[in-house]
Short mmCIF file of C-alpha atoms in Angstrom, two decimals:
data_model
loop_
_atom_site.label_atom_id
_atom_site.label_comp_id
_atom_site.label_asym_id
_atom_site.label_seq_id
_atom_site.Cartn_x
_atom_site.Cartn_y
_atom_site.Cartn_z
CA MET H 1 -47.24 -12.15 -4.84
CA SER H 2 -49.04 -11.78 -1.51
CA GLU H 3 -51.85 -13.99 -2.80
CA ALA H 4 -49.34 -16.64 -3.84
CA LEU H 5 -47.77 -16.58 -0.39
CA ALA H 6 -51.17 -16.82 1.23
CA SER H 7 -52.18 -19.80 -0.87
CA SER H 8 -48.90 -21.56 -0.20
CA SER H 9 -49.16 -20.98 3.55
CA ALA H 10 -52.71 -22.39 3.55
CA THR H 11 -51.44 -25.75 2.35
CA VAL H 12 -48.79 -26.08 5.06
CA ARG H 13 -49.45 -28.91 7.44
CA PRO H 14 -49.41 -28.34 11.20
CA GLY H 15 -45.92 -28.69 12.63
CA GLN H 16 -44.28 -28.36 9.24
CA GLN H 17 -41.51 -25.77 9.03
CA VAL H 18 -41.52 -23.42 6.10
CA ARG H 19 -38.20 -22.09 4.88
CA PRO H 20 -38.54 -18.66 3.30
CA ARG H 21 -37.10 -18.33 -0.18
CA VAL H 22 -34.07 -16.07 -0.03
CA ARG H 23 -33.36 -14.02 -3.10
CA PRO H 24 -29.75 -13.19 -3.94
CA THR H 25 -29.09 -9.58 -3.10
CA ALA H 26 -27.13 -7.43 -5.49
CA ARG H 27 -23.83 -6.20 -4.13
CA PRO H 28 -22.99 -2.48 -4.23
CA VAL H 29 -20.90 -1.29 -7.15
CA GLN H 30 -17.79 0.79 -6.48
CA LEU H 31 -17.17 1.56 -10.16
CA GLY H 32 -19.94 1.09 -12.68
CA THR H 33 -21.14 2.08 -16.12
CA ARG H 34 -19.72 5.62 -15.98
CA TYR H 35 -16.19 4.31 -15.54
CA LEU H 36 -16.79 1.65 -18.19
CA GLY H 37 -18.15 4.25 -20.60
CA LEU H 38 -15.15 6.49 -19.96
CA LEU H 39 -12.76 3.61 -20.60
CA SER H 40 -14.54 2.74 -23.84
CA ALA H 41 -14.47 6.40 -24.93
CA TRP H 42 -10.71 6.59 -24.26
CA ALA H 43 -10.22 3.43 -26.31
CA VAL H 44 -12.13 4.99 -29.24
CA ALA H 45 -10.15 8.23 -28.96
CA LEU H 46 -6.85 6.41 -28.95
CA GLY H 47 -7.94 4.12 -31.76
CA LEU H 48 -8.82 7.08 -34.00
CA THR H 49 -5.17 8.14 -33.98
CA PHE H 50 -4.14 4.86 -35.63
CA LYS H 51 -5.23 6.12 -39.04
CA SER H 52 -2.30 8.43 -39.54
CA GLU H 53 0.13 8.70 -42.41
CA LEU H 54 2.91 9.11 -39.85
CA LEU H 55 2.45 5.51 -38.63
CA SER H 56 3.73 2.49 -40.51
CA PRO H 57 1.80 -0.81 -40.39
CA ASN H 58 4.23 -2.20 -37.83
CA GLN H 59 3.75 0.86 -35.65
CA VAL H 60 -0.02 0.50 -35.95
CA TRP H 61 0.21 -3.07 -34.66
CA LEU H 62 2.39 -1.90 -31.78
CA ALA H 63 -0.14 0.80 -30.99
CA THR H 64 -2.90 -1.83 -31.13
CA ALA H 65 -1.02 -3.97 -28.63
CA GLY H 66 -0.59 -0.92 -26.39
CA LEU H 67 -4.31 -0.12 -26.60
CA ALA H 68 -5.16 -3.73 -25.73
CA VAL H 69 -2.90 -3.53 -22.65
CA PHE H 70 -4.44 -0.17 -21.65
CA VAL H 71 -8.02 -1.48 -21.87
CA THR H 72 -7.12 -4.71 -20.11
CA LEU H 73 -5.50 -2.89 -17.19
CA GLY H 74 -8.53 -0.61 -16.98
CA LEU H 75 -10.87 -3.61 -16.82
CA VAL H 76 -8.65 -5.34 -14.26
CA PHE H 77 -8.91 -2.24 -12.04
CA LEU H 78 -12.69 -2.17 -12.56
CA HIS H 79 -13.23 -5.80 -11.59
CA ALA H 80 -10.71 -5.72 -8.73
CA ARG H 81 -12.31 -2.59 -7.25
CA ASN H 82 -15.76 -4.17 -7.44
CA ARG H 83 -14.44 -7.50 -6.14
CA THR H 84 -15.88 -9.37 -9.09
CA PRO H 85 -15.72 -13.13 -8.49
CA ALA H 86 -12.73 -14.66 -10.35
CA TRP H 87 -11.74 -11.20 -11.61
CA LEU H 88 -8.34 -12.56 -12.68
CA SER H 89 -9.95 -15.07 -15.04
CA LEU H 90 -9.15 -14.45 -18.72
CA ASP H 91 -12.77 -14.68 -19.85
CA HIS H 92 -13.42 -11.11 -18.62
CA TYR H 93 -10.85 -9.68 -21.03
CA ILE H 94 -10.98 -11.92 -24.11
CA THR H 95 -13.71 -10.15 -26.07
CA PRO H 96 -12.39 -6.59 -25.53
CA VAL H 97 -8.89 -7.59 -26.66
CA LEU H 98 -10.17 -9.48 -29.72
CA THR H 99 -12.42 -6.53 -30.54
CA ILE H 100 -9.45 -4.15 -30.54
CA VAL H 101 -7.47 -6.47 -32.82
CA ALA H 102 -10.40 -6.88 -35.21
CA ALA H 103 -11.09 -3.14 -35.42
CA ALA H 104 -7.45 -2.26 -36.02
CA ALA H 105 -7.02 -4.98 -38.64
CA PHE H 106 -10.22 -4.01 -40.45
CA SER H 107 -9.40 -0.31 -40.63
CA MET H 108 -5.82 -0.97 -41.74
CA LEU H 109 -6.37 -3.79 -44.24
CA GLN H 110 -9.71 -2.96 -45.80
CA THR H 111 -9.82 0.70 -46.77
CA PRO H 112 -7.89 3.92 -46.32
CA ASP H 113 -11.13 5.91 -45.79
CA TYR H 114 -11.01 7.70 -42.44
CA ARG H 115 -14.80 7.57 -42.09
CA VAL H 116 -14.78 3.76 -42.22
CA HIS H 117 -11.96 3.79 -39.68
CA ALA H 118 -14.05 6.01 -37.38
CA VAL H 119 -17.02 3.65 -37.66
CA ALA H 120 -14.77 0.68 -36.87
CA MET H 121 -13.41 2.41 -33.77
CA LEU H 122 -16.87 3.45 -32.56
CA THR H 123 -18.07 -0.14 -33.02
CA MET H 124 -15.03 -1.29 -31.07
CA GLY H 125 -15.95 1.00 -28.19
CA GLY H 126 -19.53 -0.25 -28.17
CA PHE H 127 -18.42 -3.86 -28.08
CA ILE H 128 -15.95 -3.20 -25.27
CA PHE H 129 -18.69 -1.54 -23.24
CA ALA H 130 -21.34 -4.23 -23.95
CA SER H 131 -19.16 -7.26 -23.23
CA SER H 132 -17.63 -5.75 -20.09
CA PHE H 133 -21.03 -4.57 -18.86
CA VAL H 134 -22.27 -8.17 -18.98
CA ASP H 135 -19.31 -9.33 -16.85
CA LEU H 136 -19.78 -6.44 -14.40
CA SER H 137 -23.51 -7.09 -13.97
CA ARG H 138 -22.98 -10.82 -13.56
CA GLY H 139 -20.28 -10.30 -10.95
CA MET H 140 -22.51 -7.95 -8.97
CA GLY H 141 -25.45 -10.39 -8.99
CA ARG H 142 -27.49 -8.28 -11.43
CA GLU H 143 -27.59 -10.63 -14.39
CA ARG H 144 -30.59 -10.38 -16.73
CA PRO H 145 -31.73 -12.63 -19.63
CA LEU H 146 -30.66 -9.96 -22.14
CA HIS H 147 -27.09 -10.11 -20.81
CA ARG H 148 -26.60 -13.60 -22.15
CA PHE H 149 -27.70 -12.42 -25.58
CA LEU H 150 -25.22 -9.52 -25.41
CA ARG H 151 -22.45 -11.92 -24.48
CA ASP H 152 -23.22 -14.28 -27.35
CA ALA H 153 -23.76 -11.48 -29.87
CA THR H 154 -20.51 -9.66 -29.13
CA THR H 155 -18.49 -12.88 -29.07
CA PHE H 156 -20.02 -14.13 -32.32
CA CYS H 157 -19.61 -10.85 -34.23
CA VAL H 158 -15.97 -10.45 -33.21
CA LEU H 159 -15.31 -14.09 -34.08
CA LEU H 160 -16.91 -13.69 -37.53
CA ALA H 161 -14.97 -10.51 -38.26
CA LEU H 162 -11.64 -12.06 -37.30
CA PHE H 163 -12.31 -15.21 -39.32
CA TYR H 164 -13.03 -13.07 -42.38
CA LEU H 165 -9.95 -10.86 -41.93
CA ILE H 166 -7.69 -13.88 -41.49
CA LEU H 167 -9.02 -15.81 -44.47
CA GLN H 168 -8.92 -12.89 -46.89
CA SER H 169 -5.36 -11.86 -45.96
CA ASN H 170 -2.88 -12.55 -48.75
CA GLU H 171 0.13 -11.96 -46.50
CA LEU H 172 -0.57 -14.96 -44.26
CA VAL H 173 0.26 -18.50 -45.34
CA ASN H 174 -2.25 -21.24 -44.64
CA PRO H 175 -0.51 -22.74 -41.54
CA ILE H 176 -0.54 -19.32 -39.87
CA LYS H 177 -4.18 -18.79 -40.88
CA PHE H 178 -5.22 -22.12 -39.37
CA THR H 179 -3.25 -21.40 -36.21
CA ALA H 180 -4.90 -18.00 -35.84
CA ILE H 181 -8.36 -19.52 -36.40
CA PHE H 182 -7.65 -22.14 -33.74
CA VAL H 183 -6.50 -19.53 -31.18
CA ILE H 184 -9.49 -17.24 -31.79
CA ALA H 185 -11.98 -20.12 -31.61
CA LEU H 186 -10.26 -21.38 -28.46
CA LEU H 187 -10.40 -18.04 -26.65
CA SER H 188 -13.97 -17.30 -27.74
CA GLY H 189 -15.11 -20.78 -26.73
CA TYR H 190 -13.39 -20.48 -23.38
CA ARG H 191 -15.32 -17.29 -22.66
CA SER H 192 -18.62 -18.99 -23.48
CA PHE H 193 -17.88 -22.12 -21.47
CA ARG H 194 -16.84 -20.12 -18.40
CA PHE H 195 -20.44 -18.94 -18.13
CA ALA H 196 -21.58 -22.56 -17.87
CA THR H 197 -18.95 -23.97 -15.50
CA LYS H 198 -16.61 -22.58 -12.86
CA ARG H 199 -14.08 -25.33 -13.50
CA GLU H 200 -11.20 -23.87 -15.50
CA GLY H 201 -10.03 -27.25 -16.78
CA LEU H 202 -13.45 -28.27 -18.08
CA ALA H 203 -13.99 -24.93 -19.80
CA LEU H 204 -10.54 -25.09 -21.40
CA LEU H 205 -11.03 -28.68 -22.56
CA SER H 206 -14.43 -27.87 -24.10
CA ALA H 207 -12.97 -24.82 -25.82
CA PHE H 208 -10.04 -26.89 -27.12
CA MET H 209 -12.39 -29.46 -28.67
CA THR H 210 -14.51 -26.72 -30.24
CA ALA H 211 -11.47 -24.92 -31.66
CA GLY H 212 -10.06 -28.19 -33.04
CA THR H 213 -13.34 -28.96 -34.82
CA VAL H 214 -13.57 -25.48 -36.34
CA THR H 215 -9.92 -25.53 -37.46
CA PHE H 216 -10.38 -28.94 -39.08
CA GLY H 217 -13.38 -27.55 -40.95
CA ALA H 218 -11.38 -24.51 -42.01
CA PHE H 219 -8.64 -26.74 -43.40
CA GLY H 220 -11.12 -28.72 -45.46
CA MET H 221 -13.04 -25.74 -46.79
CA VAL H 222 -9.98 -23.67 -47.68
CA ASN H 223 -8.45 -26.55 -49.64
CA TYR H 224 -11.52 -28.13 -51.22
CA LEU H 225 -14.19 -25.42 -51.50
CA ASN H 226 -13.89 -22.93 -54.33
CA GLN H 227 -15.39 -20.09 -52.33
CA GLY H 228 -14.41 -16.67 -51.12
CA SER H 229 -13.20 -15.84 -47.65
CA GLN H 230 -16.52 -14.31 -46.58
CA TYR H 231 -18.41 -17.49 -47.50
CA VAL H 232 -16.03 -19.72 -45.56
CA ALA H 233 -15.97 -17.31 -42.59
CA VAL H 234 -19.76 -17.44 -42.26
CA ILE H 235 -19.77 -21.25 -42.32
CA LEU H 236 -17.00 -21.44 -39.70
CA ALA H 237 -18.74 -18.91 -37.44
CA PHE H 238 -22.05 -20.77 -37.67
CA ALA H 239 -20.30 -24.09 -36.99
CA TRP H 240 -18.55 -22.61 -33.94
CA TYR H 241 -21.82 -21.17 -32.65
CA ALA H 242 -23.71 -24.44 -33.02
CA TRP H 243 -20.99 -26.58 -31.44
CA GLN H 244 -20.34 -24.29 -28.47
CA GLY H 245 -24.10 -23.77 -27.98
CA PHE H 246 -24.77 -27.48 -27.61
CA THR H 247 -21.80 -27.88 -25.28
CA VAL H 248 -22.58 -24.85 -23.10
CA HIS H 249 -26.16 -25.92 -22.45
CA ALA H 250 -25.06 -29.51 -21.89
CA LEU H 251 -22.61 -28.34 -19.21
CA ASP H 252 -25.25 -26.02 -17.76
CA ASP H 253 -27.81 -28.86 -17.72
CA SER H 254 -30.27 -26.70 -19.65
CA LEU H 255 -30.38 -28.50 -22.99
CA THR H 256 -34.07 -28.44 -23.96
CA ARG H 257 -35.81 -29.24 -27.23
CA ARG H 258 -36.11 -25.57 -28.13
CA ILE H 259 -32.39 -25.01 -27.60
CA MET H 260 -31.56 -28.16 -29.58
CA PHE H 261 -33.73 -26.87 -32.43
CA GLU H 262 -32.06 -23.45 -32.35
CA TYR H 263 -28.48 -24.69 -32.52
CA GLY H 264 -29.43 -27.59 -34.75
CA LEU H 265 -30.77 -25.07 -37.24
CA PHE H 266 -27.35 -23.40 -37.43
CA ALA H 267 -25.75 -26.81 -38.00
CA VAL H 268 -28.21 -27.52 -40.82
CA ILE H 269 -27.40 -24.16 -42.41
CA CYS H 270 -23.70 -25.03 -42.32
CA VAL H 271 -24.31 -28.36 -44.03
CA TYR H 272 -26.53 -26.69 -46.63
CA LEU H 273 -23.91 -24.02 -47.43
CA ILE H 274 -21.17 -26.65 -47.80
CA ALA H 275 -23.36 -28.85 -50.01
CA LEU H 276 -24.34 -25.85 -52.14
CA ALA H 277 -20.69 -24.94 -52.67
CA LEU H 278 -19.79 -28.51 -53.60
CA VAL H 279 -22.68 -28.82 -56.06
CA THR H 280 -22.11 -25.52 -57.84
CA GLY H 281 -18.34 -25.84 -57.93
CA ARG H 282 -17.92 -22.09 -58.44
CA PRO H 283 -17.81 -19.03 -56.18
CA ILE H 284 -21.23 -18.02 -54.85
CA GLY H 285 -22.17 -14.36 -54.43
#
Protein backbone atom coordinates (compact mmCIF):
# COMPACT_ATOMS: atom_id res chain seq x y z
CA MET A 1 0.00 0.00 0.00
CA SER A 2 2.91 2.35 0.71
CA GLU A 3 4.14 1.84 -2.86
CA ALA A 4 0.71 2.71 -4.21
CA LEU A 5 0.64 5.89 -2.16
CA ALA A 6 4.11 6.79 -3.34
CA SER A 7 3.23 6.29 -6.99
CA SER A 8 0.04 8.30 -6.62
CA SER A 9 1.85 11.16 -4.90
CA ALA A 10 4.46 11.23 -7.68
CA THR A 11 1.80 12.09 -10.24
CA VAL A 12 0.40 15.03 -8.27
CA ARG A 13 0.91 18.34 -9.99
CA PRO A 14 2.46 21.27 -8.12
CA GLY A 15 -0.15 23.27 -6.25
CA GLN A 16 -2.73 20.50 -6.48
CA GLN A 17 -4.35 19.55 -3.18
CA VAL A 18 -4.65 15.88 -2.38
CA ARG A 19 -7.55 14.78 -0.21
CA PRO A 20 -6.71 11.68 1.80
CA ARG A 21 -9.13 8.80 1.46
CA VAL A 22 -10.95 8.34 4.73
CA ARG A 23 -12.03 4.84 5.59
CA PRO A 24 -15.19 4.35 7.62
CA THR A 25 -14.25 3.41 11.15
CA ALA A 26 -16.14 0.66 12.91
CA ARG A 27 -18.09 1.80 15.94
CA PRO A 28 -17.62 0.03 19.28
CA VAL A 29 -20.12 -2.68 20.13
CA GLN A 30 -21.89 -2.58 23.48
CA LEU A 31 -23.53 -5.99 23.05
CA GLY A 32 -22.21 -8.40 20.45
CA THR A 33 -22.12 -12.03 19.42
CA ARG A 34 -22.14 -13.39 22.98
CA TYR A 35 -25.46 -11.76 23.73
CA LEU A 36 -26.80 -12.81 20.33
CA GLY A 37 -25.66 -16.39 20.91
CA LEU A 38 -27.28 -16.42 24.34
CA LEU A 39 -30.55 -15.12 22.90
CA SER A 40 -30.49 -17.78 20.17
CA ALA A 41 -29.75 -20.50 22.74
CA TRP A 42 -32.69 -19.37 24.89
CA ALA A 43 -34.92 -19.47 21.81
CA VAL A 44 -33.84 -23.06 21.11
CA ALA A 45 -34.37 -24.08 24.74
CA LEU A 46 -37.85 -22.59 24.81
CA GLY A 47 -38.69 -24.05 21.42
CA LEU A 48 -37.78 -27.57 22.57
CA THR A 49 -40.59 -27.43 25.13
CA PHE A 50 -43.19 -27.04 22.36
CA LYS A 51 -43.07 -30.76 21.61
CA SER A 52 -45.03 -31.80 24.64
CA GLU A 53 -48.12 -33.95 24.92
CA LEU A 54 -49.46 -31.50 27.48
CA LEU A 55 -49.80 -28.76 24.84
CA SER A 56 -52.60 -28.66 22.30
CA PRO A 57 -51.97 -27.27 18.79
CA ASN A 58 -53.59 -23.97 19.74
CA GLN A 59 -51.36 -23.71 22.80
CA VAL A 60 -48.32 -24.44 20.64
CA TRP A 61 -49.22 -21.56 18.35
CA LEU A 62 -49.66 -19.28 21.36
CA ALA A 63 -46.27 -20.39 22.66
CA THR A 64 -44.80 -19.70 19.21
CA ALA A 65 -46.21 -16.18 19.28
CA GLY A 66 -44.75 -15.70 22.76
CA LEU A 67 -41.34 -16.92 21.59
CA ALA A 68 -41.46 -14.55 18.62
CA VAL A 69 -42.22 -11.63 20.97
CA PHE A 70 -39.41 -12.70 23.32
CA VAL A 71 -36.81 -12.88 20.53
CA THR A 72 -38.02 -9.61 18.99
CA LEU A 73 -37.73 -7.75 22.29
CA GLY A 74 -34.27 -9.22 22.80
CA LEU A 75 -33.17 -8.02 19.36
CA VAL A 76 -34.73 -4.59 19.94
CA PHE A 77 -32.66 -4.27 23.13
CA LEU A 78 -29.54 -5.41 21.23
CA HIS A 79 -29.91 -2.89 18.42
CA ALA A 80 -31.01 -0.07 20.72
CA ARG A 81 -28.04 -0.62 23.03
CA ASN A 82 -25.64 -0.61 20.09
CA ARG A 83 -27.42 2.37 18.49
CA THR A 84 -27.87 0.53 15.24
CA PRO A 85 -29.04 2.92 12.50
CA ALA A 86 -32.82 2.60 11.98
CA TRP A 87 -33.01 0.00 14.75
CA LEU A 88 -36.81 0.36 14.85
CA SER A 89 -37.11 -0.70 11.20
CA LEU A 90 -38.96 -3.99 10.72
CA ASP A 91 -36.32 -5.49 8.44
CA HIS A 92 -34.11 -6.31 11.47
CA TYR A 93 -36.76 -8.62 12.92
CA ILE A 94 -38.53 -10.16 9.92
CA THR A 95 -36.29 -13.19 9.35
CA PRO A 96 -36.07 -14.24 13.04
CA VAL A 97 -39.85 -14.11 13.44
CA LEU A 98 -40.50 -16.01 10.20
CA THR A 99 -37.88 -18.56 11.22
CA ILE A 100 -39.67 -19.20 14.51
CA VAL A 101 -43.00 -19.65 12.73
CA ALA A 102 -41.47 -22.01 10.15
CA ALA A 103 -39.71 -24.16 12.76
CA ALA A 104 -42.81 -24.45 14.94
CA ALA A 105 -45.05 -25.28 11.98
CA PHE A 106 -42.62 -27.85 10.61
CA SER A 107 -42.18 -29.68 13.90
CA MET A 108 -45.91 -29.67 14.62
CA LEU A 109 -47.29 -30.51 11.18
CA GLN A 110 -44.70 -32.84 9.72
CA THR A 111 -43.75 -35.50 12.24
CA PRO A 112 -44.19 -36.35 15.92
CA ASP A 113 -40.53 -37.45 16.20
CA TYR A 114 -38.79 -35.45 18.93
CA ARG A 115 -35.41 -35.76 17.19
CA VAL A 116 -36.74 -34.00 14.10
CA HIS A 117 -38.24 -31.35 16.36
CA ALA A 118 -34.85 -30.85 18.03
CA VAL A 119 -33.15 -30.45 14.64
CA ALA A 120 -35.79 -27.91 13.59
CA MET A 121 -35.26 -25.89 16.77
CA LEU A 122 -31.46 -25.97 16.43
CA THR A 123 -31.77 -24.80 12.82
CA MET A 124 -34.07 -22.03 14.03
CA GLY A 125 -31.45 -20.88 16.51
CA GLY A 126 -28.76 -20.87 13.85
CA PHE A 127 -30.88 -18.82 11.48
CA ILE A 128 -31.76 -16.32 14.21
CA PHE A 129 -28.08 -15.89 15.01
CA ALA A 130 -26.94 -15.63 11.37
CA SER A 131 -29.57 -13.14 10.20
CA SER A 132 -29.23 -10.93 13.28
CA PHE A 133 -25.43 -11.07 13.10
CA VAL A 134 -25.60 -9.61 9.59
CA ASP A 135 -27.75 -6.72 10.81
CA LEU A 136 -25.49 -6.13 13.83
CA SER A 137 -22.30 -6.09 11.73
CA ARG A 138 -23.84 -3.82 9.12
CA GLY A 139 -25.05 -1.37 11.76
CA MET A 140 -21.60 -1.24 13.35
CA GLY A 141 -19.87 -0.57 10.02
CA ARG A 142 -18.30 -4.04 9.86
CA GLU A 143 -20.09 -5.44 6.83
CA ARG A 144 -18.27 -8.07 4.77
CA PRO A 145 -19.09 -9.64 1.38
CA LEU A 146 -20.07 -12.91 3.09
CA HIS A 147 -22.72 -11.08 5.12
CA ARG A 148 -24.81 -10.42 2.03
CA PHE A 149 -24.72 -14.12 1.21
CA LEU A 150 -25.86 -14.95 4.75
CA ARG A 151 -28.72 -12.49 4.46
CA ASP A 152 -29.89 -13.91 1.13
CA ALA A 153 -29.42 -17.54 2.21
CA THR A 154 -31.37 -17.22 5.46
CA THR A 155 -34.17 -15.25 3.83
CA PHE A 156 -34.46 -17.67 0.91
CA CYS A 157 -34.43 -20.83 3.04
CA VAL A 158 -37.08 -19.52 5.42
CA LEU A 159 -39.19 -18.36 2.48
CA LEU A 160 -38.95 -21.77 0.78
CA ALA A 161 -39.85 -23.62 3.98
CA LEU A 162 -42.89 -21.45 4.64
CA PHE A 163 -44.11 -21.74 1.04
CA TYR A 164 -43.90 -25.54 1.29
CA LEU A 165 -45.66 -25.69 4.66
CA ILE A 166 -48.46 -23.43 3.46
CA LEU A 167 -49.05 -25.26 0.19
CA GLN A 168 -49.08 -28.75 1.69
CA SER A 169 -51.48 -27.84 4.51
CA ASN A 170 -54.89 -29.44 4.09
CA GLU A 171 -56.48 -27.28 6.78
CA LEU A 172 -56.04 -24.01 4.87
CA VAL A 173 -58.32 -23.04 2.01
CA ASN A 174 -56.79 -21.54 -1.11
CA PRO A 175 -57.65 -17.86 -0.36
CA ILE A 176 -55.87 -18.12 3.00
CA LYS A 177 -52.92 -19.88 1.35
CA PHE A 178 -52.56 -17.14 -1.25
CA THR A 179 -52.86 -14.45 1.41
CA ALA A 180 -50.16 -16.10 3.52
CA ILE A 181 -47.86 -16.44 0.49
CA PHE A 182 -48.37 -12.76 -0.31
CA VAL A 183 -47.56 -11.66 3.26
CA ILE A 184 -44.44 -13.83 3.49
CA ALA A 185 -43.16 -12.69 0.08
CA LEU A 186 -43.91 -9.08 1.03
CA LEU A 187 -42.00 -9.22 4.33
CA SER A 188 -39.06 -11.14 2.86
CA GLY A 189 -38.85 -8.77 -0.09
CA TYR A 190 -39.01 -5.75 2.19
CA ARG A 191 -36.00 -7.04 4.12
CA SER A 192 -34.01 -7.49 0.92
CA PHE A 193 -34.93 -4.10 -0.52
CA ARG A 194 -34.05 -2.29 2.70
CA PHE A 195 -30.44 -3.27 2.07
CA ALA A 196 -30.54 -1.47 -1.27
CA THR A 197 -32.42 1.71 -0.31
CA LYS A 198 -33.01 3.69 2.88
CA ARG A 199 -36.36 4.94 1.60
CA GLU A 200 -39.10 3.02 3.37
CA GLY A 201 -41.71 3.79 0.73
CA LEU A 202 -39.57 2.59 -2.17
CA ALA A 203 -38.63 -0.61 -0.36
CA LEU A 204 -42.27 -1.30 0.52
CA LEU A 205 -43.46 -0.60 -3.02
CA SER A 206 -40.82 -2.91 -4.52
CA ALA A 207 -41.71 -5.62 -2.02
CA PHE A 208 -45.42 -5.20 -2.80
CA MET A 209 -44.80 -5.66 -6.53
CA THR A 210 -42.64 -8.73 -5.89
CA ALA A 211 -45.21 -10.29 -3.57
CA GLY A 212 -48.01 -9.61 -6.05
CA THR A 213 -46.09 -11.32 -8.85
CA VAL A 214 -45.31 -14.37 -6.71
CA THR A 215 -48.90 -14.66 -5.47
CA PHE A 216 -50.23 -14.44 -9.02
CA GLY A 217 -47.85 -17.25 -10.00
CA ALA A 218 -48.98 -19.30 -7.01
CA PHE A 219 -52.61 -18.90 -8.05
CA GLY A 220 -51.88 -20.13 -11.55
CA MET A 221 -49.72 -23.07 -10.53
CA VAL A 222 -52.01 -24.30 -7.77
CA ASN A 223 -55.02 -24.28 -10.10
CA TYR A 224 -53.46 -25.39 -13.39
CA LEU A 225 -50.35 -27.43 -12.55
CA ASN A 226 -50.84 -31.01 -11.46
CA GLN A 227 -47.85 -30.98 -9.13
CA GLY A 228 -47.12 -31.46 -5.46
CA SER A 229 -46.61 -28.69 -2.95
CA GLN A 230 -42.83 -29.12 -2.87
CA TYR A 231 -42.59 -28.67 -6.65
CA VAL A 232 -44.67 -25.50 -6.63
CA ALA A 233 -42.83 -24.14 -3.57
CA VAL A 234 -39.46 -24.47 -5.30
CA ILE A 235 -40.73 -22.63 -8.40
CA LEU A 236 -42.22 -19.82 -6.30
CA ALA A 237 -39.05 -19.44 -4.23
CA PHE A 238 -36.88 -19.31 -7.36
CA ALA A 239 -39.24 -16.79 -8.96
CA TRP A 240 -39.13 -14.61 -5.83
CA TYR A 241 -35.34 -14.80 -5.70
CA ALA A 242 -34.93 -13.84 -9.36
CA TRP A 243 -37.40 -10.95 -9.23
CA GLN A 244 -36.10 -9.44 -6.00
CA GLY A 245 -32.50 -9.93 -7.13
CA PHE A 246 -33.00 -7.91 -10.30
CA THR A 247 -34.85 -5.20 -8.39
CA VAL A 248 -32.37 -4.99 -5.51
CA HIS A 249 -29.38 -4.53 -7.79
CA ALA A 250 -31.31 -2.08 -9.96
CA LEU A 251 -32.06 0.04 -6.89
CA ASP A 252 -28.46 -0.32 -5.71
CA ASP A 253 -27.16 0.67 -9.18
CA SER A 254 -25.04 -2.48 -9.29
CA LEU A 255 -26.77 -4.46 -12.03
CA THR A 256 -23.90 -5.97 -14.05
CA ARG A 257 -23.87 -8.67 -16.70
CA ARG A 258 -22.73 -11.29 -14.22
CA ILE A 259 -25.58 -10.46 -11.86
CA MET A 260 -28.07 -10.45 -14.73
CA PHE A 261 -26.81 -13.89 -15.75
CA GLU A 262 -27.09 -15.22 -12.20
CA TYR A 263 -30.68 -14.13 -11.59
CA GLY A 264 -31.65 -14.76 -15.19
CA LEU A 265 -30.57 -18.37 -14.70
CA PHE A 266 -33.06 -18.75 -11.85
CA ALA A 267 -35.78 -17.28 -14.05
CA VAL A 268 -34.93 -19.76 -16.82
CA ILE A 269 -35.10 -22.62 -14.31
CA CYS A 270 -38.57 -21.47 -13.26
CA VAL A 271 -39.78 -21.39 -16.86
CA TYR A 272 -38.27 -24.82 -17.50
CA LEU A 273 -39.95 -26.37 -14.44
CA ILE A 274 -43.32 -24.90 -15.41
CA ALA A 275 -42.98 -26.09 -19.01
CA LEU A 276 -41.92 -29.55 -17.84
CA ALA A 277 -44.98 -29.81 -15.61
CA LEU A 278 -47.29 -28.69 -18.41
CA VAL A 279 -45.79 -31.14 -20.91
CA THR A 280 -45.85 -34.18 -18.64
CA GLY A 281 -49.27 -33.43 -17.18
CA ARG A 282 -48.58 -35.64 -14.16
CA PRO A 283 -46.82 -35.20 -10.81
CA ILE A 284 -43.04 -35.17 -11.09
CA GLY A 285 -40.85 -36.78 -8.43
